[in-house]
Coordinates of C-alpha atoms in Angstrom, one line a residue:
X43 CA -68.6 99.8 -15.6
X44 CA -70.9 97.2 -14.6
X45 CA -69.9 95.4 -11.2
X46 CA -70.6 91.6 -11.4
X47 CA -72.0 89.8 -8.4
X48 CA -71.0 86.7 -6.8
X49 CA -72.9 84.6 -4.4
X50 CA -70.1 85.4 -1.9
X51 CA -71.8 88.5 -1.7
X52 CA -74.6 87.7 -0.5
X53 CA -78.4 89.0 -1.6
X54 CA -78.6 92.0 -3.6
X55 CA -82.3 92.9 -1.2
X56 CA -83.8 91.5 1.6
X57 CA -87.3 91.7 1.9
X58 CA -90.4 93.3 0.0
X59 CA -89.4 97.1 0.1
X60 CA -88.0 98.6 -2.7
X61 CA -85.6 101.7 -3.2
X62 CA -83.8 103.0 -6.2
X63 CA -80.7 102.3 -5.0
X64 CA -81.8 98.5 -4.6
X65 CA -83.5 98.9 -8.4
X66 CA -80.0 100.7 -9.7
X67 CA -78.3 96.8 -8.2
X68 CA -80.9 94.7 -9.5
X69 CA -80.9 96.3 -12.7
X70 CA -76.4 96.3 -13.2
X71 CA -76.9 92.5 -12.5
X72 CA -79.7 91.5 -14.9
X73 CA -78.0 93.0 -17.8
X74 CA -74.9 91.6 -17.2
X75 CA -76.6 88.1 -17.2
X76 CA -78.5 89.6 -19.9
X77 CA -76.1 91.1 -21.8
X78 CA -72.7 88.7 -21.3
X79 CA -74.3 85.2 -21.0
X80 CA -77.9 85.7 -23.2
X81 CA -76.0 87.2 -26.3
X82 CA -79.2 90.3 -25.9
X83 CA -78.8 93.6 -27.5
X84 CA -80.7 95.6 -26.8
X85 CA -81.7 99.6 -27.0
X86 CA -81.1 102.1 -24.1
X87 CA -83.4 101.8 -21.3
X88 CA -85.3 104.2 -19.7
X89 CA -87.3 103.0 -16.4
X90 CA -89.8 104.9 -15.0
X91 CA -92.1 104.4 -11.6
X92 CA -95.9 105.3 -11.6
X93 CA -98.7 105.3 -9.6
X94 CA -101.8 102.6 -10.3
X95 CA -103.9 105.9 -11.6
X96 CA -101.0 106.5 -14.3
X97 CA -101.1 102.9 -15.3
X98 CA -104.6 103.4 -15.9
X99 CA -104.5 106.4 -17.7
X100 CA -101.3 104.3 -19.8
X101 CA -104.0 101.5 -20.4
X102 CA -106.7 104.1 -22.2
X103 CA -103.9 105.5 -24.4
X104 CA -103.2 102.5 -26.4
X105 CA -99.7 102.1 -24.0
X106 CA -98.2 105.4 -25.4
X107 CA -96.5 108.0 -23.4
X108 CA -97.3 111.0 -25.8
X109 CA -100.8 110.8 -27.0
X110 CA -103.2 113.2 -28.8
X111 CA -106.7 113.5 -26.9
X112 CA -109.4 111.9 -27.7
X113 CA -112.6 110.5 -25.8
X114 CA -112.1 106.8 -26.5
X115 CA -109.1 107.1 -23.9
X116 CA -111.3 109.1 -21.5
X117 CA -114.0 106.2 -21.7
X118 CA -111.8 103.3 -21.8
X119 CA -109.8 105.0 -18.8
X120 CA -113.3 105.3 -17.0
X121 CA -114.4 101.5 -17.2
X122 CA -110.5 100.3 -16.4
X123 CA -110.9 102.2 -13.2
X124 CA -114.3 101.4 -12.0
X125 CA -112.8 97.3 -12.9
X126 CA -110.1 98.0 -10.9
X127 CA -111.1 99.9 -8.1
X128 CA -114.1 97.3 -7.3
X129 CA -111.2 94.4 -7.9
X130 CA -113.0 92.9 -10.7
X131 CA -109.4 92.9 -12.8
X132 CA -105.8 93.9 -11.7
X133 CA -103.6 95.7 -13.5
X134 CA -100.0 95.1 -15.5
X135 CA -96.8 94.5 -13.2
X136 CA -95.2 97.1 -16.1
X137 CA -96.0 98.8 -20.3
X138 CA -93.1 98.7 -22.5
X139 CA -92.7 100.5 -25.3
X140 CA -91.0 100.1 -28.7
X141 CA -88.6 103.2 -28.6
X142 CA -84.6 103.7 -28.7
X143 CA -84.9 104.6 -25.7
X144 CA -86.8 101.8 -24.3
X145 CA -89.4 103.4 -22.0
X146 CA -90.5 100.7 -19.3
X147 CA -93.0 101.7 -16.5
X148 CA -93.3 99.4 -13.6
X149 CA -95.6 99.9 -10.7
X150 CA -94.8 101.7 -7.1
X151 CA -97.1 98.9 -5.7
X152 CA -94.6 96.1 -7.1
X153 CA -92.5 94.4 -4.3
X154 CA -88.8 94.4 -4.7
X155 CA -89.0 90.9 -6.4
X156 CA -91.6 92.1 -8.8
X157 CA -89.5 95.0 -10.0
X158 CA -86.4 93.0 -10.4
X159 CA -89.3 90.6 -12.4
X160 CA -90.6 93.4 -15.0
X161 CA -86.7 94.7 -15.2
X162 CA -85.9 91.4 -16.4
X163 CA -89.1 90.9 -18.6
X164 CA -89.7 93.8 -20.1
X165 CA -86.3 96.3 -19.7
X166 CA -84.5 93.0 -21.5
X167 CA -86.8 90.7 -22.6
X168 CA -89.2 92.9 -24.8
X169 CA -86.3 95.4 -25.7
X170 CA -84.2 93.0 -27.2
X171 CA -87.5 91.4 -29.2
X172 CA -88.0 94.8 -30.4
X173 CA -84.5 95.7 -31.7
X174 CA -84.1 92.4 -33.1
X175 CA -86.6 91.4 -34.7
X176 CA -86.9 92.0 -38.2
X177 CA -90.6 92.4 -38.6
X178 CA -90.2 95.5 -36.1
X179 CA -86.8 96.1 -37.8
X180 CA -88.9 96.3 -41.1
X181 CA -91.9 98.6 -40.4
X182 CA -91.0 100.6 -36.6
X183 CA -89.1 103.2 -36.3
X184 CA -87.8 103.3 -33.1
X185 CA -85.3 106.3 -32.7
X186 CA -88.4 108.2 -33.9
X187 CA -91.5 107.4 -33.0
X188 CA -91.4 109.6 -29.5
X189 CA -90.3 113.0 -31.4
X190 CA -93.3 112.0 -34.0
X191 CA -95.8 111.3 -31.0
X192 CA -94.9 114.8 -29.4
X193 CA -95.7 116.5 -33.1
X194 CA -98.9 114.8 -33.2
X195 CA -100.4 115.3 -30.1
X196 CA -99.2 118.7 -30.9
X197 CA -100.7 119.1 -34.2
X198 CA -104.0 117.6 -33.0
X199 CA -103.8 120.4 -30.5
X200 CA -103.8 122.7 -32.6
X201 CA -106.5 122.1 -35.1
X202 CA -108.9 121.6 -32.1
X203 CA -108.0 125.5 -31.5
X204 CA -108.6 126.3 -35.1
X205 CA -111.3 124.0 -36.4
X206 CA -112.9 123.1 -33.9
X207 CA -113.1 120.0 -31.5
X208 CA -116.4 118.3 -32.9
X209 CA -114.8 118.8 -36.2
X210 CA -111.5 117.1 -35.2
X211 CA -113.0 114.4 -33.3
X212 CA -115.2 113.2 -36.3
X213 CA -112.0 112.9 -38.8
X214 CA -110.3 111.0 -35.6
X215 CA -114.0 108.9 -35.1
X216 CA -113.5 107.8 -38.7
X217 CA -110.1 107.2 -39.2
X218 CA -110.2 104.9 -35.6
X219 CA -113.0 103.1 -37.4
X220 CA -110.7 101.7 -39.8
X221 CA -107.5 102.1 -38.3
X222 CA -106.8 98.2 -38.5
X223 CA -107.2 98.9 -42.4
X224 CA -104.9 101.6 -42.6
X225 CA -101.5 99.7 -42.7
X226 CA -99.2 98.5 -45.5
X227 CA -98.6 95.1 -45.4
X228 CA -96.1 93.9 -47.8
X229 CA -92.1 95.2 -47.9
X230 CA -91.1 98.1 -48.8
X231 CA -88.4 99.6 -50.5
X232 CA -86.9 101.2 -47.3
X233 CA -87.6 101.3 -43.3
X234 CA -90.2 103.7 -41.8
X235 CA -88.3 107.1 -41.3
X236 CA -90.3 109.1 -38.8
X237 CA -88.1 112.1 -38.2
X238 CA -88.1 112.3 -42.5
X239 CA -92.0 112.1 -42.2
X240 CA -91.8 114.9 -40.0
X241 CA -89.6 116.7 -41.4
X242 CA -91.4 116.6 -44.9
X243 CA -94.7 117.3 -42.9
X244 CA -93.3 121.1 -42.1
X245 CA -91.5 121.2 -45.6
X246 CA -95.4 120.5 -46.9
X247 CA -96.9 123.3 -44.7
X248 CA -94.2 125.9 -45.4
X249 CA -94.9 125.6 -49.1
X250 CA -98.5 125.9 -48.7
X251 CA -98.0 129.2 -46.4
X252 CA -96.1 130.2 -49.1
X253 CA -98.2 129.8 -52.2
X254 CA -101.4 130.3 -50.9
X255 CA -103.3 132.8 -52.8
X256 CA -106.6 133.0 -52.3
X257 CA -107.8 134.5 -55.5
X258 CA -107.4 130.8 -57.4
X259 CA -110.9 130.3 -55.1
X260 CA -112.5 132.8 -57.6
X261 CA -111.5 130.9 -60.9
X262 CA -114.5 130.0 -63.0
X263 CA -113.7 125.8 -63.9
X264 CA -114.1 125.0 -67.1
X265 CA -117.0 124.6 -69.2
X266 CA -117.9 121.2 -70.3
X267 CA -118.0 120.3 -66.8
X268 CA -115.6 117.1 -65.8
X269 CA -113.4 115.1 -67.7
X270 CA -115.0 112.0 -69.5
X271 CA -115.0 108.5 -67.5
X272 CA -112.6 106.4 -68.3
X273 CA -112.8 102.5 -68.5
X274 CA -112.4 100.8 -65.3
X275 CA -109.0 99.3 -66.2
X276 CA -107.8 103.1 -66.7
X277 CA -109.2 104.1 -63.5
X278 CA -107.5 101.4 -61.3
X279 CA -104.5 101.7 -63.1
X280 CA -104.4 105.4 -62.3
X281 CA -105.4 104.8 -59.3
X282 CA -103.7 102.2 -58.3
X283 CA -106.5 100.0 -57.6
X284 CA -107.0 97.3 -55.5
X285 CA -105.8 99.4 -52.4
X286 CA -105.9 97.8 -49.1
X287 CA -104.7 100.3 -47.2
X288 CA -107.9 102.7 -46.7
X289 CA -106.3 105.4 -44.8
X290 CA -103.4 105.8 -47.3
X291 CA -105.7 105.9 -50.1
X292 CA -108.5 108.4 -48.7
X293 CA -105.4 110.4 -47.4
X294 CA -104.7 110.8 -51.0
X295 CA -107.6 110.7 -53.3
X296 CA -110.7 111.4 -51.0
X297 CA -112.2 114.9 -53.0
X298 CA -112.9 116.7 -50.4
X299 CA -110.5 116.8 -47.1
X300 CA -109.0 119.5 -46.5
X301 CA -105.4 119.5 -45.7
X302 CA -105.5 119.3 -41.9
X303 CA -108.0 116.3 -42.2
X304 CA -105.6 114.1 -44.6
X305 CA -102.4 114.9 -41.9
X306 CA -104.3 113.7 -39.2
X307 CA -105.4 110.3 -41.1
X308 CA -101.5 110.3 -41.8
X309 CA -100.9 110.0 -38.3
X310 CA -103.1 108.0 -37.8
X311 CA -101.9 105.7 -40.2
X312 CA -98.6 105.8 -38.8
X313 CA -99.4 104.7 -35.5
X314 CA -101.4 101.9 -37.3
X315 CA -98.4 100.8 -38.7
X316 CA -96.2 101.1 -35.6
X317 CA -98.3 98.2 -34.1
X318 CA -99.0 95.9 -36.9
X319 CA -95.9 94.0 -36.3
X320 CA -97.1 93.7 -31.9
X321 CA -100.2 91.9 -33.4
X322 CA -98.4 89.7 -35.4
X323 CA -95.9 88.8 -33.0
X324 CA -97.7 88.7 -29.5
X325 CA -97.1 85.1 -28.9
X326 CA -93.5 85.5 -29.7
X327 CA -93.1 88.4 -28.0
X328 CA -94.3 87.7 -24.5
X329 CA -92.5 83.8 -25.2
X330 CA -89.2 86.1 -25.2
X331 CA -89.8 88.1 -22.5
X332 CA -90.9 85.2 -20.3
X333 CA -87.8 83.0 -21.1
X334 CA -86.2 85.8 -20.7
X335 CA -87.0 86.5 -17.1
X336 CA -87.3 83.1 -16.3
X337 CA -83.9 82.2 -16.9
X338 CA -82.3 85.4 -15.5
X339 CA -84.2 85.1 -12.0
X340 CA -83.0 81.2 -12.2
X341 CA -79.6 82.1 -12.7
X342 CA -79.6 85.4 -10.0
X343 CA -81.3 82.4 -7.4
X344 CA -78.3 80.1 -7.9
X345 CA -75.9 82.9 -7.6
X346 CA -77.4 84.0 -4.5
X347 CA -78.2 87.3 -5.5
X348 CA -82.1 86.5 -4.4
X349 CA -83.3 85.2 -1.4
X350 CA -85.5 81.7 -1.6
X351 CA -88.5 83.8 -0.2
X352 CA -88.1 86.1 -3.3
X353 CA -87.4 82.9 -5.7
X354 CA -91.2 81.5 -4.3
X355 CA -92.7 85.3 -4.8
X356 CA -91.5 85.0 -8.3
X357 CA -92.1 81.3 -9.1
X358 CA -95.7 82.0 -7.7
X359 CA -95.6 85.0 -10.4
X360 CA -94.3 83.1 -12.4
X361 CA -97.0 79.9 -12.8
X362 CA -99.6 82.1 -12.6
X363 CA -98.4 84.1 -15.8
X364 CA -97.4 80.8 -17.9
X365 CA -100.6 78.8 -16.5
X366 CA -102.7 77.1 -19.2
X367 CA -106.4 75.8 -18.5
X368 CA -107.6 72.6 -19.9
X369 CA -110.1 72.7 -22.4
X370 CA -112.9 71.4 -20.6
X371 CA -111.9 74.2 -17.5
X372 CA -114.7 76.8 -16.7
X373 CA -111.5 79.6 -16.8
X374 CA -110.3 77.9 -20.8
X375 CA -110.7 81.0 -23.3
X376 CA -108.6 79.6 -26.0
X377 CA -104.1 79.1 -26.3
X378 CA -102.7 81.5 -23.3
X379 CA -99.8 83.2 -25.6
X380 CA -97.2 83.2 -22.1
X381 CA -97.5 79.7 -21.9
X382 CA -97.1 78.6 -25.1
X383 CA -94.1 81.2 -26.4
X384 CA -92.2 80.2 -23.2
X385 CA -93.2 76.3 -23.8
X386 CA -91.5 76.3 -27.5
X387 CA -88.4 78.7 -26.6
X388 CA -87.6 76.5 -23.7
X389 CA -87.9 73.5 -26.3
X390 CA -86.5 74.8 -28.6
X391 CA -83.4 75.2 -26.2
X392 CA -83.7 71.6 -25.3
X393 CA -83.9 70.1 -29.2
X394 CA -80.7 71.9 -29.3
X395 CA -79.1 71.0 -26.4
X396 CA -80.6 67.6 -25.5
X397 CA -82.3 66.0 -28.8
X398 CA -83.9 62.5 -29.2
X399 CA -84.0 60.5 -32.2
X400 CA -87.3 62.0 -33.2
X401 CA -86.0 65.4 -32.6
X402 CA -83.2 64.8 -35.4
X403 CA -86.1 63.9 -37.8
X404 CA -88.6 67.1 -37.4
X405 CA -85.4 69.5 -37.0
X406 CA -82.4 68.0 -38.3
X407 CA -80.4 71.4 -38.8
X408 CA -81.4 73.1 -35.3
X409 CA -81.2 69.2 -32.8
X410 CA -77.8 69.0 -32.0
X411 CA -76.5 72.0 -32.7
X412 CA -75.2 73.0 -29.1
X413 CA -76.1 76.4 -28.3
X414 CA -79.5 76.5 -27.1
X415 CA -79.6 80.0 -26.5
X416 CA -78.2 81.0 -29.9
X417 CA -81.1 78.4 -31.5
X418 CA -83.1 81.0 -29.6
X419 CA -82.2 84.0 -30.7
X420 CA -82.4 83.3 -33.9
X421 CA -85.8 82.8 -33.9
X422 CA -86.8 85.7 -32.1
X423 CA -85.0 87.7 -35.4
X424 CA -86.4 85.8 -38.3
X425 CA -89.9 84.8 -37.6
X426 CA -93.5 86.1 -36.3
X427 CA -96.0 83.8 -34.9
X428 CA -97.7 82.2 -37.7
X429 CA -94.3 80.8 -39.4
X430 CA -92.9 80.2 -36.0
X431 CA -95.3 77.7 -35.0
X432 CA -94.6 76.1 -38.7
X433 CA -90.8 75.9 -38.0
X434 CA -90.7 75.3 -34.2
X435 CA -93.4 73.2 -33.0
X436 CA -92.9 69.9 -32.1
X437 CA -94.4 66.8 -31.6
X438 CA -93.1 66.0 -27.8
X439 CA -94.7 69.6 -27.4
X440 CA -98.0 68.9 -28.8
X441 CA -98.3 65.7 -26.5
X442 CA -97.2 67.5 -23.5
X443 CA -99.4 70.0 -24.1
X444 CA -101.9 68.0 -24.8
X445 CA -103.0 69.3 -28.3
X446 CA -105.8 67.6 -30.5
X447 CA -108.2 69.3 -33.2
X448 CA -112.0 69.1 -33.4
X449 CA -114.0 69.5 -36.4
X450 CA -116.8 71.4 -36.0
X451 CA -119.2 71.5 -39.1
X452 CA -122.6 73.4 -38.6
X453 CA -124.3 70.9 -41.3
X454 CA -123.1 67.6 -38.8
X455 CA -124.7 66.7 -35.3
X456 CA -121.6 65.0 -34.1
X457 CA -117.8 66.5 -33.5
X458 CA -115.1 64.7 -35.0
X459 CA -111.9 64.9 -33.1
X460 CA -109.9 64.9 -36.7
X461 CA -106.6 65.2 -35.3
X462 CA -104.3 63.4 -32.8
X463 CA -101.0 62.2 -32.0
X464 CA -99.5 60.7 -35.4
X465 CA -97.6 61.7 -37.7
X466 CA -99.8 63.0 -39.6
X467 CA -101.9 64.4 -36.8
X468 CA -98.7 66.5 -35.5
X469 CA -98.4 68.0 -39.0
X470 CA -102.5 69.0 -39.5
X471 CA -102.0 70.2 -35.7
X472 CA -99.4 72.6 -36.1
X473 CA -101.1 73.9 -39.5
X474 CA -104.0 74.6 -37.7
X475 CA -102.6 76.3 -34.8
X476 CA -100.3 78.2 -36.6
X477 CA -103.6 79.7 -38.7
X478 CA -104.9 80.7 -35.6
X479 CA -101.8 83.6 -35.6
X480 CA -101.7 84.4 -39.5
X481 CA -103.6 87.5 -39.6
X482 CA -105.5 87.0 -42.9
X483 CA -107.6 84.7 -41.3
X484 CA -107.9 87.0 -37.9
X485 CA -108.7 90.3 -39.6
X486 CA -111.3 90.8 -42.7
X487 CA -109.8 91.3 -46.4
X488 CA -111.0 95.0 -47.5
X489 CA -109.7 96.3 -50.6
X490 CA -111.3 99.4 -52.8
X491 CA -111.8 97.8 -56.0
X492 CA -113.2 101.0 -57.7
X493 CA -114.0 104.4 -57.9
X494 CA -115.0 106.9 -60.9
X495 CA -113.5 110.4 -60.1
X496 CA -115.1 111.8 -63.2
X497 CA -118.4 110.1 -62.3
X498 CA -120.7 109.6 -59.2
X499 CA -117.4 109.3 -57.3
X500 CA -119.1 106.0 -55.7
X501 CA -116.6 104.0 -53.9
X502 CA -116.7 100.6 -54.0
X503 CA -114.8 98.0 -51.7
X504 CA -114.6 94.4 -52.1
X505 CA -114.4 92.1 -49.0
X506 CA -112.7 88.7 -49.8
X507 CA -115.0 86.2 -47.6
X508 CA -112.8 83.0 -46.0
X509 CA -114.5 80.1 -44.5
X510 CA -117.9 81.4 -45.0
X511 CA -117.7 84.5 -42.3
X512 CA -119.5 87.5 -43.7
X513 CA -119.5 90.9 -41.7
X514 CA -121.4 91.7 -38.9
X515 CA -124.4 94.2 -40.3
X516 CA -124.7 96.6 -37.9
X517 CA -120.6 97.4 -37.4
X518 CA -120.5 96.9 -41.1
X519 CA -122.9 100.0 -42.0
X520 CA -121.3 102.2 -38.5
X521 CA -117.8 101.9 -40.6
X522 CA -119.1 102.7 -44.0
X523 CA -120.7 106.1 -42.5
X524 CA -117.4 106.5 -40.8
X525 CA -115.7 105.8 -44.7
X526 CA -118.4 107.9 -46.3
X527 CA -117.7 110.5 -43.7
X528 CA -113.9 110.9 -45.4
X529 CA -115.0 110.3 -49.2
X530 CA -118.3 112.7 -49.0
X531 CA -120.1 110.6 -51.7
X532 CA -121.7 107.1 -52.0
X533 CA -119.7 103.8 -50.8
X534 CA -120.4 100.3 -51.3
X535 CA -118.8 97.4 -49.8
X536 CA -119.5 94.4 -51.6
X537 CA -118.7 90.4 -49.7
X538 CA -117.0 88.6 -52.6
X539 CA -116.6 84.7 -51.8
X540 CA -113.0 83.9 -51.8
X541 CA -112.9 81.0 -54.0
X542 CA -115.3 81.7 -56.3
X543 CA -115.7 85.4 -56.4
X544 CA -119.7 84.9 -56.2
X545 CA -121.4 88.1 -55.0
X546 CA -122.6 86.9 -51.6
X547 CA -124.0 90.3 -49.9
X548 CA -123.9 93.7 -50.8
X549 CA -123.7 97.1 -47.9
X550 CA -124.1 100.4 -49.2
X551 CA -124.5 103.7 -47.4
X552 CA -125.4 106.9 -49.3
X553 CA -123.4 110.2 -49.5
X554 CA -123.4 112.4 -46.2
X555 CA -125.3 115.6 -45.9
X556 CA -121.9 117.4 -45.2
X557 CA -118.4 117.3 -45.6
X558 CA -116.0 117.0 -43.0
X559 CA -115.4 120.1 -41.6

């Protein structure tokens, strides 16, 4: 049972040394704040100490304790180091990752007041986001994703033995390419089972062991050749055309992979889908675990479980994390995501708490209505960032931060600064910045529109232009050889204006010389 500590008590460490026994205090205090007074549930935890090398090779690995090889990681692991080692960046106080149980890795370098810091952040603060939330809720699965990571990596293994590295590595070169394209982004009809996948993964290569018979190789096809084309409505009916999701669908249909290749764009496409709701909740996310560890480290200060030389150590962490340039600052490179999730949880605690007048007009059901932290909670469940910043920002936020809008039109010598602080300028202004978070303006729109099986098997993908942006030409033709690579045959990508479907530019790259194998 978990003690709880009083100030008569007395500090729970002195000083910037760190033992486990001291962690093992630290952490029985912080969840009973966490856990008794924050109303946060979250999954097991599981904390584990590495060195700055580890955190390195965690960095090149997408974050992932269990990761098939590949040489991305190798390189990216290669210029993090070389950054690091001539102090050109630092490194993470901790990684956290989305899995029952929590896996949290904070740094031997950390002082004592940094690890009870990342406890609080990331042990608590992330871990209850992730339970919680119902975006992860929706498309993670968490009790599974470490037992699926370990059959991967394992599987990945193994066709290197058989088939080959450079043979491997190409499928993985390809299905990285469009790995932000392999994810399904509307609900579905049940929650993402990774032990079922799994299981149904060896179910799938038990039956082919079985079956196999090698004499159906030597079957003369039939003459007359292929079936007749049908009419384009027929083909994308049966093919369930548009298809967003490009790994799914070159999993399924693409002629010629071979069984091996389309498991490995499966996994693929299930780690793809494991982060797609991090991207669309960073600002939410780090908010959480910021007000999270803000407010325990408060609380452990006036209890006198911390020292006031560990309360400046953290403050001075602290600022530094949440800290927000002004625009016309040499070190401004857009919205810091810690400073603005932590400015709207903390105000969202106060409209509930402590409204004014013009609190009760912009949020009559949440000013008022006591419980701060509750108010809290329930936003990190229901929203991601996009429709957070529509529900929760307010206008005393966007004058204390400072917020304005500037139109910038190529065609116009001037700038416009279009929107202040007015009504209708708080309105325009939280549109605006809430766009900046909705991820159909951040990522392109790729959809195949088209492909005759029965024909020249040309693909043909349709990219829905907004604003005017077209793809960059030379990354656009590296992922179509990537896309032909998969298919084997002829694909076009066509840039399709969003508003009036006018053709605006066309990308095409021809078949490959070989297969994938």
């Amino acid at each position: 049972m978990t003690a709880v500590i009083t100030r008569s008590e007395g500090p729970l460490y002195d000083g910037a040394d760190w033992d486990y026994d001291k962690i093992k205090r630290v952490y029985d205090a912080i969840e009973h704040i966490a856990q008794k007074e924050l109303g946060l549930d979250v999954y097991p935890n599981q904390i584990e100490v590495i060195t700055a090398e580890q955190m390195l090779d965690a960095y090149s690995s997408i974050g992932m304790p269990l990761m098939y090889k590949h040489w991305s990681f190798g390189k990216h692991f290669a210029r993090d180091e070389m950054l690091y080692r001539k102090g050109m960046r630092g490194l993470a106080y901790e990684i956290v990752i989305n899995s029952s149980p929590c896996i949290s890795y904070i740094m031997e370098e950390n002082t004592m007041t940094m690890q009870t810091l990342v406890i609080a952040h990331a042990a608590f603060g992330h871990n209850h986001f992730f339970k919680n939330n119902q975006l992860f809720q929706q498309w993670t699965d968490a009790h599974g994703i470490l037992d699926y990571l370990e059959f991967a990596k394992a599987y990945i293994s193994q066709c290197e033995e058989r088939y080959g590295l450079p043979a491997v590595e190409r499928v993985l070169d390809a299905a990285h390419a469009i790995m932000p394209q392999g994810v399904h982004k509307y609900p579905k009809k049940r929650p993402l089972d990774l032990m079922a996948e799994l299981k149904r993964n060896r179910d799938r290569q038990e039956y082919q062991e079985q079956t196999f018979n090698d004499l159906w190789r030597t079957v003369p096809r039939p003459a007359g050749g292929r079936q007749p084309s049908r009419t384009v409505s027929e083909r994308k009916k049966l093919l369930g055309l548009p298809e967003e999701n490009l790994l799914y669908f070159l999993e399924k249909k693409a002629p010629r992979l071979e069984h091996w290749q389309r498991e490995i764009l499966r996994i693929v496409r299930h780690i793809s889908q494991y982060f797609y709701p991090q991207k669309q909740t960073k600002l939410m996310n780090e908010g959480c675990a910021t007000f999270v560890h803000y407010t325990i480290m408060n609380r452990m200060f006036e209890r006198g479980m911390i020292t006031e030389g560990a309360m400046l150590e953290f403050l001075h962490s602290h600022t530094s994390v949440v800290f927000q340039p002004e625009f016309d600052d040499p070190r401004f490179s857009g919205i810091n995501p810690y400073a603005l999730g932590f400015a709207m949880m903390q105000d969202i605690q106060r409209i509930a708490e402590s409204p004014t007048e013009e609190d009760r007009q912009w949020f009559p059901d949440l000013a008022g209505s006591g419980d701060g932290i509750a108010a809290v909670r329930e936003a990190w469940a229901n929203y991601r960032d996009e429709s957070f910043v529509l529900q929760y920002l307010s206008p005393a936020l966007i004058r204390k931060l400072k917020l304005f809008s500037v139109r910038d039109d190529s065609e116009d010598p001037y700038l416009l600064v279009e929107n202040i602080h007015n009504e209708r300028g708080y309105r325009n202004l939280r549109r605006l910045l809430a766009r900046q978070y909705d991820l159909a303006y951040l990522e392109p729109d790729l959809q195949i529109v088209d492909v005759d099986l029965a024909g020249d098997r040309k693909l043909i993908l349709h990219h829905r232009v907004t604003n005017g942006v077209l793809l960059d030409e030379a990354d656009t033709k590296a992922v179509l050889r990537h896309i032909a690579n998969l298919w084997g045959y002829e694909v076009q990508l066509v840039e399709v204006s969003a508003v009036s479907d006018a053709i605006l530019k066309e990308h095409a790259v021809t078949a490959p010389t070989a297969m994938v194998a």
